PDB file of C-alpha atoms in Angstrom:
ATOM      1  CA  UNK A   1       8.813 -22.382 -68.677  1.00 46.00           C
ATOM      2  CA  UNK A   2      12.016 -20.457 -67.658  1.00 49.00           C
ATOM      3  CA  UNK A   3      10.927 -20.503 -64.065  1.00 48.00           C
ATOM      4  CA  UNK A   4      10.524 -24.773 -64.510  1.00 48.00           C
ATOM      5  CA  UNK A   5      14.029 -25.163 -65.877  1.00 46.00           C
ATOM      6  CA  UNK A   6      15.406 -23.186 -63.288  1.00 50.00           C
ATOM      7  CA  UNK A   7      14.374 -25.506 -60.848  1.00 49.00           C
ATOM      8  CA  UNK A   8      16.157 -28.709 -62.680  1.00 59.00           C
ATOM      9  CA  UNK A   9      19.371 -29.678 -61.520  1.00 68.00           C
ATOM     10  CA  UNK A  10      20.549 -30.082 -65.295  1.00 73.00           C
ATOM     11  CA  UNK A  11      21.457 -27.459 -68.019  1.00 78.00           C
ATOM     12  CA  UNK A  12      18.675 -29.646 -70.467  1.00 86.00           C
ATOM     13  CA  UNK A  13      19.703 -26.468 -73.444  1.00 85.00           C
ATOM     14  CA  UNK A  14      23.383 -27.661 -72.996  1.00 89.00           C
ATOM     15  CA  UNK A  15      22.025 -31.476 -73.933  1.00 89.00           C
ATOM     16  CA  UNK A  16      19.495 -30.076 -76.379  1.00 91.00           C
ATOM     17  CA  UNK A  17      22.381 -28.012 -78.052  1.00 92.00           C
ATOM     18  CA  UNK A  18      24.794 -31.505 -78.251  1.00 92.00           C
ATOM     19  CA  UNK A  19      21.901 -34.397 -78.734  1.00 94.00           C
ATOM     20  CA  UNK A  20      23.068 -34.764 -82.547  1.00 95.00           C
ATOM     21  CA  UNK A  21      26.403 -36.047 -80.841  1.00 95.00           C
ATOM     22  CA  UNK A  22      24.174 -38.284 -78.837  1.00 96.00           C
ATOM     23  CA  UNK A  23      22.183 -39.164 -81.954  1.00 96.00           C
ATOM     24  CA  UNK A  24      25.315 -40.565 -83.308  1.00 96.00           C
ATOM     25  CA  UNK A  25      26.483 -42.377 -80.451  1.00 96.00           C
ATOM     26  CA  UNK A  26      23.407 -44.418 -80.556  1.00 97.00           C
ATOM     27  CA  UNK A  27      23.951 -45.310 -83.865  1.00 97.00           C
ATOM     28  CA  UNK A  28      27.502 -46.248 -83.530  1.00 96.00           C
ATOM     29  CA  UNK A  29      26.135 -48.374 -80.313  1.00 97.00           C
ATOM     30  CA  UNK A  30      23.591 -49.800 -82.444  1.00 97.00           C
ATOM     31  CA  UNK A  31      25.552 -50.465 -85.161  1.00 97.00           C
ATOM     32  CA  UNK A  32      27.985 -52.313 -83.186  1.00 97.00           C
ATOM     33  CA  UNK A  33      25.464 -54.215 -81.046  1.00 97.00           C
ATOM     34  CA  UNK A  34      23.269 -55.917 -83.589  1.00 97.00           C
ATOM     35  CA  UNK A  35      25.679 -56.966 -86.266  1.00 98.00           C
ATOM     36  CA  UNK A  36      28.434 -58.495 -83.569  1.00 97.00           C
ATOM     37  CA  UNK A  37      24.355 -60.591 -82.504  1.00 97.00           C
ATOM     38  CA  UNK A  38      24.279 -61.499 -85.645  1.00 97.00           C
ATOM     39  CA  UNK A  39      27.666 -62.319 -86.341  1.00 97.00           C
ATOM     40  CA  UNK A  40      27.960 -64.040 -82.916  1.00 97.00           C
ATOM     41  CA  UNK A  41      24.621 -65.773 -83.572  1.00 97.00           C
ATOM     42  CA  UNK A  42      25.470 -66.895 -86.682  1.00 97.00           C
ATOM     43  CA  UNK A  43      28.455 -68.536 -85.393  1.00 97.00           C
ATOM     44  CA  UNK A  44      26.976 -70.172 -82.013  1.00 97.00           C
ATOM     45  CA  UNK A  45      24.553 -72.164 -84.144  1.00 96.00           C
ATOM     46  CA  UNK A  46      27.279 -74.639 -85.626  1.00 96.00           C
ATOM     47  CA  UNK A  47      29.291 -74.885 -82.649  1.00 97.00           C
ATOM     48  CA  UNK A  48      25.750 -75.451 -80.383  1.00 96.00           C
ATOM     49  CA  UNK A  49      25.391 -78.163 -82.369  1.00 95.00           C
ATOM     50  CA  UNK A  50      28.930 -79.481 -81.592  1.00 94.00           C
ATOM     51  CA  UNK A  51      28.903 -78.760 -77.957  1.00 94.00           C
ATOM     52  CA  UNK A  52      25.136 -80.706 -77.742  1.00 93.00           C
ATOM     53  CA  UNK A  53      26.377 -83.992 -79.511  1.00 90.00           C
ATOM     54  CA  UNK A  54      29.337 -83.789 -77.935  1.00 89.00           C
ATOM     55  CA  UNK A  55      31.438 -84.257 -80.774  1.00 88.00           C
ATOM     56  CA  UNK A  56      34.767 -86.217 -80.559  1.00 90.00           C
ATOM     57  CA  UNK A  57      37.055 -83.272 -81.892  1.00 92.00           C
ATOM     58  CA  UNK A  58      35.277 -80.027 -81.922  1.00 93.00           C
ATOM     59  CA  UNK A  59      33.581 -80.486 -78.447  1.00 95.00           C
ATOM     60  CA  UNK A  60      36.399 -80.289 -76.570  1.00 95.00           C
ATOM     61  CA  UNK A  61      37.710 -77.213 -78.946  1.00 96.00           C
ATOM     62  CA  UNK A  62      34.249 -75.381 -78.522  1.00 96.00           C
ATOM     63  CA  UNK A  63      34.227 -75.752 -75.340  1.00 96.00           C
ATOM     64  CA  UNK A  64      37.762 -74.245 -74.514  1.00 97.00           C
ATOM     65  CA  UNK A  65      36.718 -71.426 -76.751  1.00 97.00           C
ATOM     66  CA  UNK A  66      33.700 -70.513 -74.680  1.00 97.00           C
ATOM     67  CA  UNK A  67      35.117 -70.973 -71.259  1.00 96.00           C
ATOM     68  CA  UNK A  68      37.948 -68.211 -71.930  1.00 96.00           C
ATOM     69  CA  UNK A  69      35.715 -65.961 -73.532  1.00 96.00           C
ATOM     70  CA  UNK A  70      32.871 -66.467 -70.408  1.00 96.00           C
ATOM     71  CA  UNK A  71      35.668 -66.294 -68.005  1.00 96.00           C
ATOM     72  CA  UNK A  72      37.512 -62.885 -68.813  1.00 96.00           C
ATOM     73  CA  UNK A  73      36.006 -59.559 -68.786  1.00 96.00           C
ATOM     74  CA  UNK A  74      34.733 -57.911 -72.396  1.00 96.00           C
ATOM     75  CA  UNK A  75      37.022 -54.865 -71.311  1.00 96.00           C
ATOM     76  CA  UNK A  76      40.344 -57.284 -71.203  1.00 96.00           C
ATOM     77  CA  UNK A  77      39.625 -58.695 -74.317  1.00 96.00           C
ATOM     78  CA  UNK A  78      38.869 -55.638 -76.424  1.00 96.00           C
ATOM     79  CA  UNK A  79      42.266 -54.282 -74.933  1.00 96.00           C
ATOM     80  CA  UNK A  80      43.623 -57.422 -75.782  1.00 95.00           C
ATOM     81  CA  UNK A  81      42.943 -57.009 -79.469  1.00 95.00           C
ATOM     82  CA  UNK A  82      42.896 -53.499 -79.813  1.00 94.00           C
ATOM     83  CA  UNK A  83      46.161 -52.701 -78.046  1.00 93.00           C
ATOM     84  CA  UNK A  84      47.706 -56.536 -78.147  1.00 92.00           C
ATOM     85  CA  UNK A  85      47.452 -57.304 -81.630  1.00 89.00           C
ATOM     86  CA  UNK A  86      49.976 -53.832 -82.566  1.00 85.00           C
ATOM     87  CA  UNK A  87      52.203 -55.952 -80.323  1.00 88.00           C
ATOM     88  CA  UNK A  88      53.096 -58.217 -82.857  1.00 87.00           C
ATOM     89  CA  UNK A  89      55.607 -57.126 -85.818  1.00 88.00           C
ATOM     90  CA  UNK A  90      53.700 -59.869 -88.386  1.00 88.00           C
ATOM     91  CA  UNK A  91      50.626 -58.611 -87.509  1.00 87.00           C
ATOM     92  CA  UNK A  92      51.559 -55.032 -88.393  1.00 87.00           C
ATOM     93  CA  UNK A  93      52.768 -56.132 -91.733  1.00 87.00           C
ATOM     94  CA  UNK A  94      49.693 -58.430 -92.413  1.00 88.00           C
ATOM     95  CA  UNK A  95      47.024 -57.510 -94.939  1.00 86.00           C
ATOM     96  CA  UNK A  96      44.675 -57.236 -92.047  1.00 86.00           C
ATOM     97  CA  UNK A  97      46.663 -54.434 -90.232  1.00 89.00           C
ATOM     98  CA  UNK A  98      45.604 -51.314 -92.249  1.00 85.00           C
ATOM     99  CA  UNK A  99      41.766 -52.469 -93.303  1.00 87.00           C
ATOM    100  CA  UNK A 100      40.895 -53.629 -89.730  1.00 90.00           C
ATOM    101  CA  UNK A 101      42.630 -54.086 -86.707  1.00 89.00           C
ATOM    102  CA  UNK A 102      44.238 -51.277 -86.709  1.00 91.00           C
ATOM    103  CA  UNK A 103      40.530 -49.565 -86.349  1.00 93.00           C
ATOM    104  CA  UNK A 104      38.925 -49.127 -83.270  1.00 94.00           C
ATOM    105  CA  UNK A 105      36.017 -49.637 -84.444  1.00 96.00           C
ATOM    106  CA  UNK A 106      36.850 -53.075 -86.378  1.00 95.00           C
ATOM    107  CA  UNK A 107      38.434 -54.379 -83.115  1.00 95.00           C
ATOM    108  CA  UNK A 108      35.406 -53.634 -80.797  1.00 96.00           C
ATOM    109  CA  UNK A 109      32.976 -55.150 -83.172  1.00 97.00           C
ATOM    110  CA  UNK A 110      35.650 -58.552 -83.308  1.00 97.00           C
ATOM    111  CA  UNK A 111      35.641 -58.253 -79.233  1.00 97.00           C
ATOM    112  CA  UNK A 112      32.017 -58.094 -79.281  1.00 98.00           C
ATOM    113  CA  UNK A 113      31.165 -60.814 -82.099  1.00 97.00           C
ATOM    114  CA  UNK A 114      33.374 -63.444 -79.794  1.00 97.00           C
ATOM    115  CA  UNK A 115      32.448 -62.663 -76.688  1.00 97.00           C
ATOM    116  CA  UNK A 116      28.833 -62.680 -77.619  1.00 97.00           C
ATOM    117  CA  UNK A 117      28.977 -65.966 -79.988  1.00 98.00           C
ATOM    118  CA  UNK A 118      30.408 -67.781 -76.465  1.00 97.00           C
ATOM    119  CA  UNK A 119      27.569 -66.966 -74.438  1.00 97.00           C
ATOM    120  CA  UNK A 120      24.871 -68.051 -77.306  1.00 97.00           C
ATOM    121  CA  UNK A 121      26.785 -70.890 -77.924  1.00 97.00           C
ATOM    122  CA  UNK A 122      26.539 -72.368 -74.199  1.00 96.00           C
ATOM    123  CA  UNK A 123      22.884 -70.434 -74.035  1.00 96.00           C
ATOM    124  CA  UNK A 124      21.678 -72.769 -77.430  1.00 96.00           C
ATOM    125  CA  UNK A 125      23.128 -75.625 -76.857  1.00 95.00           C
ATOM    126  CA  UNK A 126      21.209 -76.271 -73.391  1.00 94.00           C
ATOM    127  CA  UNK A 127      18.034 -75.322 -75.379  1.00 94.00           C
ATOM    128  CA  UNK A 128      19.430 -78.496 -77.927  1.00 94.00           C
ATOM    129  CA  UNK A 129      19.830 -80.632 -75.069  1.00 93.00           C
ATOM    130  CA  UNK A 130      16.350 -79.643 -73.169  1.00 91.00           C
ATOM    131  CA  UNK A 131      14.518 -80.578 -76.448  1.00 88.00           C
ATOM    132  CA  UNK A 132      11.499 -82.781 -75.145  1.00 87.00           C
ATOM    133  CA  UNK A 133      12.261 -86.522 -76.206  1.00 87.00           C
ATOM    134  CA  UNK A 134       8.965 -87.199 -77.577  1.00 89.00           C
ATOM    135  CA  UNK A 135       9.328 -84.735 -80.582  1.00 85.00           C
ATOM    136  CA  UNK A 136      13.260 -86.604 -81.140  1.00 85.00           C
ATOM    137  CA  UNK A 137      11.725 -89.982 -80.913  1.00 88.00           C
ATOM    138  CA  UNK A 138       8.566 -88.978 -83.111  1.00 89.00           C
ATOM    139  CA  UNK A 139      11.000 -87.550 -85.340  1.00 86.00           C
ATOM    140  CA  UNK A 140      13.231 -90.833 -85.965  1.00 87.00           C
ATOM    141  CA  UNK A 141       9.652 -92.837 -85.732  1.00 89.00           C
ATOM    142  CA  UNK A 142       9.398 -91.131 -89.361  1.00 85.00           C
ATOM    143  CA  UNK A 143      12.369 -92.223 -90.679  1.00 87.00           C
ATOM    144  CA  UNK A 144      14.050 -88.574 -90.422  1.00 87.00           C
ATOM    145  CA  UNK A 145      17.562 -88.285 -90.494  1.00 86.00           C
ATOM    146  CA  UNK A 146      20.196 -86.888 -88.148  1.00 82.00           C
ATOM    147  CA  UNK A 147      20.577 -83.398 -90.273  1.00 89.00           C
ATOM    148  CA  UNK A 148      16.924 -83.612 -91.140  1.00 90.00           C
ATOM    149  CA  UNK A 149      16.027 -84.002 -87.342  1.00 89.00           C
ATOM    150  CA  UNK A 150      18.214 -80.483 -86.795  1.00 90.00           C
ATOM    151  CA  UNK A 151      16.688 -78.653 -89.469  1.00 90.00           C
ATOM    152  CA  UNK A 152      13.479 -79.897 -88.724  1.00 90.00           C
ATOM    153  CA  UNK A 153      12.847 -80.332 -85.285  1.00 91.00           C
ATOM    154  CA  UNK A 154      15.569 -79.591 -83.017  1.00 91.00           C
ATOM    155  CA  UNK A 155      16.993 -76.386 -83.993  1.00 93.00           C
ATOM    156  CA  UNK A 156      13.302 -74.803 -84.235  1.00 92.00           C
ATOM    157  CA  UNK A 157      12.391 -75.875 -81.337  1.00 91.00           C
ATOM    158  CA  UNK A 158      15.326 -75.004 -79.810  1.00 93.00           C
ATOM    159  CA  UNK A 159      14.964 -71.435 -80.873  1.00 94.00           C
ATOM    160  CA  UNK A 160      12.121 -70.836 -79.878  1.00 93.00           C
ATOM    161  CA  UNK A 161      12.493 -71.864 -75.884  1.00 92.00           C
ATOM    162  CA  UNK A 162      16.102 -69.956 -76.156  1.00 94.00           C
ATOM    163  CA  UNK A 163      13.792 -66.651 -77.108  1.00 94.00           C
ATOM    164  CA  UNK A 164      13.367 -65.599 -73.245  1.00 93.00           C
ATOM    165  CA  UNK A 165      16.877 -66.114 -72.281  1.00 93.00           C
ATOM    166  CA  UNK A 166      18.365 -64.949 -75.427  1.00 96.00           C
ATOM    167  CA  UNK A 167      16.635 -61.346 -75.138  1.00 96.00           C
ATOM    168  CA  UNK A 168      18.735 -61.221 -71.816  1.00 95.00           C
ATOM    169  CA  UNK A 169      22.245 -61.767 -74.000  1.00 96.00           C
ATOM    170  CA  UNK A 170      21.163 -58.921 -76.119  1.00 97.00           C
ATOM    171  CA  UNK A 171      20.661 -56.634 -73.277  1.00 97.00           C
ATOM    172  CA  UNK A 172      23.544 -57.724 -72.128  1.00 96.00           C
ATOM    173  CA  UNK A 173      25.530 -57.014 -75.067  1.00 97.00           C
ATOM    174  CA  UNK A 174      24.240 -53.311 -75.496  1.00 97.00           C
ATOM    175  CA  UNK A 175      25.255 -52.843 -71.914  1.00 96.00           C
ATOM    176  CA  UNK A 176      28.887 -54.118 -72.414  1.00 95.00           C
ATOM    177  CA  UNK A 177      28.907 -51.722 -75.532  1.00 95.00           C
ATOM    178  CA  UNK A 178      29.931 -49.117 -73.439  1.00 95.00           C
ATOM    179  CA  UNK A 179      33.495 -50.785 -73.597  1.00 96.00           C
ATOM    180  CA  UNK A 180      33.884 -48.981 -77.103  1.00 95.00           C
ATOM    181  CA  UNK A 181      33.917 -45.825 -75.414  1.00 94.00           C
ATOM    182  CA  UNK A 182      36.822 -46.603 -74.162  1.00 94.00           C
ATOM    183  CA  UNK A 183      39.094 -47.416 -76.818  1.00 93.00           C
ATOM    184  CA  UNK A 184      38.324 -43.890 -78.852  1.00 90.00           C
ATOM    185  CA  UNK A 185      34.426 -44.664 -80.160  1.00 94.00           C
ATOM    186  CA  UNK A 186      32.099 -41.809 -79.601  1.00 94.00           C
ATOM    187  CA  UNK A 187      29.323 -44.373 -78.483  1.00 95.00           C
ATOM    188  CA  UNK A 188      26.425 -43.299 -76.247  1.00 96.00           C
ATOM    189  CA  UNK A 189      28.687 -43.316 -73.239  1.00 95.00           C
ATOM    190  CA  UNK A 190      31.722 -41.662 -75.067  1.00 95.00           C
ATOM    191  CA  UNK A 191      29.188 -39.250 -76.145  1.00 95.00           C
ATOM    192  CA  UNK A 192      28.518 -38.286 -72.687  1.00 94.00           C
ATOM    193  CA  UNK A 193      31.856 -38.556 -71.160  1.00 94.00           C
ATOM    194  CA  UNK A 194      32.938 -35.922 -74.062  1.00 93.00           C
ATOM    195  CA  UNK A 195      29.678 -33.552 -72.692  1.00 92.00           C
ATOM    196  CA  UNK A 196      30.720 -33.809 -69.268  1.00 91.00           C
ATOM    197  CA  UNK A 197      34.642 -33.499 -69.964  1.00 90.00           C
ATOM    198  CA  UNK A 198      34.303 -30.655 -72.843  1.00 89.00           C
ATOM    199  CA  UNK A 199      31.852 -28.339 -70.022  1.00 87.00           C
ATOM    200  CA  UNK A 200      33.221 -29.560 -66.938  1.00 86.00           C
ATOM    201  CA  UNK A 201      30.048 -31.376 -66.269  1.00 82.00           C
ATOM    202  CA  UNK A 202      29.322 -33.852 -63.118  1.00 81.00           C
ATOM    203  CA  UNK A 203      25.841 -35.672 -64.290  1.00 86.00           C
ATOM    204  CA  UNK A 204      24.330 -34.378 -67.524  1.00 89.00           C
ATOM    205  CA  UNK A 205      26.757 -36.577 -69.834  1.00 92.00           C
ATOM    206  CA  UNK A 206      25.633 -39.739 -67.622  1.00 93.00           C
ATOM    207  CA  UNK A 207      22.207 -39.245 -67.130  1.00 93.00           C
ATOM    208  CA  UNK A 208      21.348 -38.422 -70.628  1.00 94.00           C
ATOM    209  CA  UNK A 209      23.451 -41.733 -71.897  1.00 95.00           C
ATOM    210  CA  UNK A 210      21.581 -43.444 -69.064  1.00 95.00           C
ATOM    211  CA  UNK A 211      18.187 -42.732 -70.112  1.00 96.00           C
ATOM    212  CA  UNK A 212      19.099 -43.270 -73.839  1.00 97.00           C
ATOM    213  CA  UNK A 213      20.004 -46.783 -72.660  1.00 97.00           C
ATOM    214  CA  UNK A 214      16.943 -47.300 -71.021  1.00 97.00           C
ATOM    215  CA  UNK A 215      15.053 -46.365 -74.348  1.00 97.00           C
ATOM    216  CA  UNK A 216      16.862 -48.715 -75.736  1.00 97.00           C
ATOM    217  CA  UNK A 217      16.076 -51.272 -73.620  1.00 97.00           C
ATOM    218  CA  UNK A 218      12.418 -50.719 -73.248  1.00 97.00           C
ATOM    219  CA  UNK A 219      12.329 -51.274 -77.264  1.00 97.00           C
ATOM    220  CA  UNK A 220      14.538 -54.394 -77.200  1.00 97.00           C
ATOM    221  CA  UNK A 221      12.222 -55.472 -73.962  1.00 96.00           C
ATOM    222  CA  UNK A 222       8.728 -54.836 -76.221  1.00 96.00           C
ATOM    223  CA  UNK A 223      10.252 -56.765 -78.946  1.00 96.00           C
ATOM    224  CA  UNK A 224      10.924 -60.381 -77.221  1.00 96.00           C
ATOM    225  CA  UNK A 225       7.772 -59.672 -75.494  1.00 95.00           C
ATOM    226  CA  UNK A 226       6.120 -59.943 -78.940  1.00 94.00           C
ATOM    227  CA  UNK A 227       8.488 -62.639 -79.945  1.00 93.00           C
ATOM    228  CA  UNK A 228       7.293 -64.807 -76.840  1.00 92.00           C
ATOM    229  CA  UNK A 229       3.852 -64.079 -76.938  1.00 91.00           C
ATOM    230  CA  UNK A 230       3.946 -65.349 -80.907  1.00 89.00           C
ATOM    231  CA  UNK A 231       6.125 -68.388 -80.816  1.00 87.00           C
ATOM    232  CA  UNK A 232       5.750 -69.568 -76.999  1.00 83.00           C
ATOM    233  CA  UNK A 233       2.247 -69.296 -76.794  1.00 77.00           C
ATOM    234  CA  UNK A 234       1.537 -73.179 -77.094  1.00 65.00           C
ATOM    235  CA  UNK A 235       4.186 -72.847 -73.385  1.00 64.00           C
ATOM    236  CA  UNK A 236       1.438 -71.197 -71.507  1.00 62.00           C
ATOM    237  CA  UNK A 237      -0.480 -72.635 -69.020  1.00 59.00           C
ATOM    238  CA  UNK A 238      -3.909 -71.860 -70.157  1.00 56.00           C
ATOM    239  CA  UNK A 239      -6.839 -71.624 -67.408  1.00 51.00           C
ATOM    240  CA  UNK A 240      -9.494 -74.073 -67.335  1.00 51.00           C
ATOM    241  CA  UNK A 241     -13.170 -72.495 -67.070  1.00 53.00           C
ATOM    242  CA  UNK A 242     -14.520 -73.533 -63.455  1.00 51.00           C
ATOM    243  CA  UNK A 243     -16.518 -76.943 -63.121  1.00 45.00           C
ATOM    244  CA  UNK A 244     -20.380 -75.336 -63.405  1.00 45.00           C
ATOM    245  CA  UNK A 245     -21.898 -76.286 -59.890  1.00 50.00           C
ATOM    246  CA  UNK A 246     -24.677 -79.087 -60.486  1.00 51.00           C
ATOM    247  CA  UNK A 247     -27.693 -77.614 -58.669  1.00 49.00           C
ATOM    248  CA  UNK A 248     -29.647 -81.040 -57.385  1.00 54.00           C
ATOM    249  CA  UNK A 249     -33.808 -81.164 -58.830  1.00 52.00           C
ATOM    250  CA  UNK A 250     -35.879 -80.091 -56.277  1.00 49.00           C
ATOM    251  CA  UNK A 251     -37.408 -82.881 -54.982  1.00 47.00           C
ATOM    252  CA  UNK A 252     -41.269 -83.544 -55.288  1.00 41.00           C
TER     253      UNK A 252
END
């Protein structure tokens, strides 16, 4: 076994010695993934629904909103909030200051939550306005009203055709987590950065972090894939058994 390991370009007892560190970076990177999803989520819905009827006041408003969070960088906007923000003498002396933005970790999960409720927003609201006509129009045939159309028919539907693009945003998402690592958070990447900083280290930090990610991914991936197959399944083309071939009577 000795003789194996000698032969691998990494020092794997280093890793094995530190992977509690890495442990914790993937929950941190967790942690802040999936609840600025379902913050962000949360928050697309309503303003999806603004952006798709192209409301009078809040379209236009939405719609600023998403085009300066889809147009700037994650990295420029967590530095916007977590360095900005101390900029500002009120905001120092606010009741928000002390509980949360002065915290690293409360800023990257605001950066994240933002940044990720633009992208849903935009990604939901073309899944409102690709909603097949003939389930609208059945659904006003039977006297359903607007709110009871959304709750009903739209937004369901719409979820459920958003599924294979939406598993993209969360990939996404976990990707631009890496951000956190550098405003102080000891997420997967920061975990690995520390490794190859504390031991002078070119690639086991990275590589490590890299396949941790890919874990990751490979879960999320397995996950939609289960998703689609469950709620998408009436979506696929399904293959029609070949016409038998009509042998003629023999003849007498």
């Amino acid at each position: 076994m000795e003789q194996i390991l000698s032969y691998i370009p990494l020092d794997i007892s280093l890793i094995a010695a530190n992977f509690d560190r890495f442990l914790y970076g993937v929950w941190t990177t967790l942690n802040l993934t999936f609840i600025a999803l379902f913050i962000g989520a949360l928050l697309a819905i309503p303003m999806a629904i603004a952006r798709a009827s192209r409301h009078r006041f809040w379209n236009p408003i939405v719609w600023g909103y998403t085009y300066v969070f889809r147009g700037t960088p994650l990295l420029v906007q967590t530095y916007l909030i977590y360095y900005g923000f101390g900029q500002f003498e009120f905001i120092r002396h606010s009741w928000l200051w002390e509980p949360v933005l002065s915290s690293a970790w409360w800023c990257a999960l605001i950066a994240f939550t933002l940044n990720t409720a633009a992208y849903s927003t935009e990604l939901l609201r073309g899944a409102i306005i690709d909603t097949p006509k003939g389930e609208v129009e059945a659904a006003i045939a039977t006297g359903h009203s607007y709110k009871a159309r959304l709750r009903r028919i739209i937004l369901p539907s719409a979820f459920r055709r958003a599924i294979p693009a939406y598993s993209n945003e969360v990939i996404f998402m976990l990707h631009g987590s890496v951000v956190a690592s550098t405003i102080t958070l000891q997420d997967i990447l920061g975990v690995g950065r520390w490794l190859n900083g504390r031991y002078y280290l070119a690639y086991e930090g990275f590589i490590t972090a890299a396949l941790l990610y890919f874990l990751i991914v490979l879960c999320i991936a397995s996950v939609f894939r289960w998703l689609e197959r469950r709620y998408l399944r009436h979506l696929t083309r399904r293959e029609t058994p070949a016409t038998a071939e009509i042998t003629p009577e023999p003849t007498r």
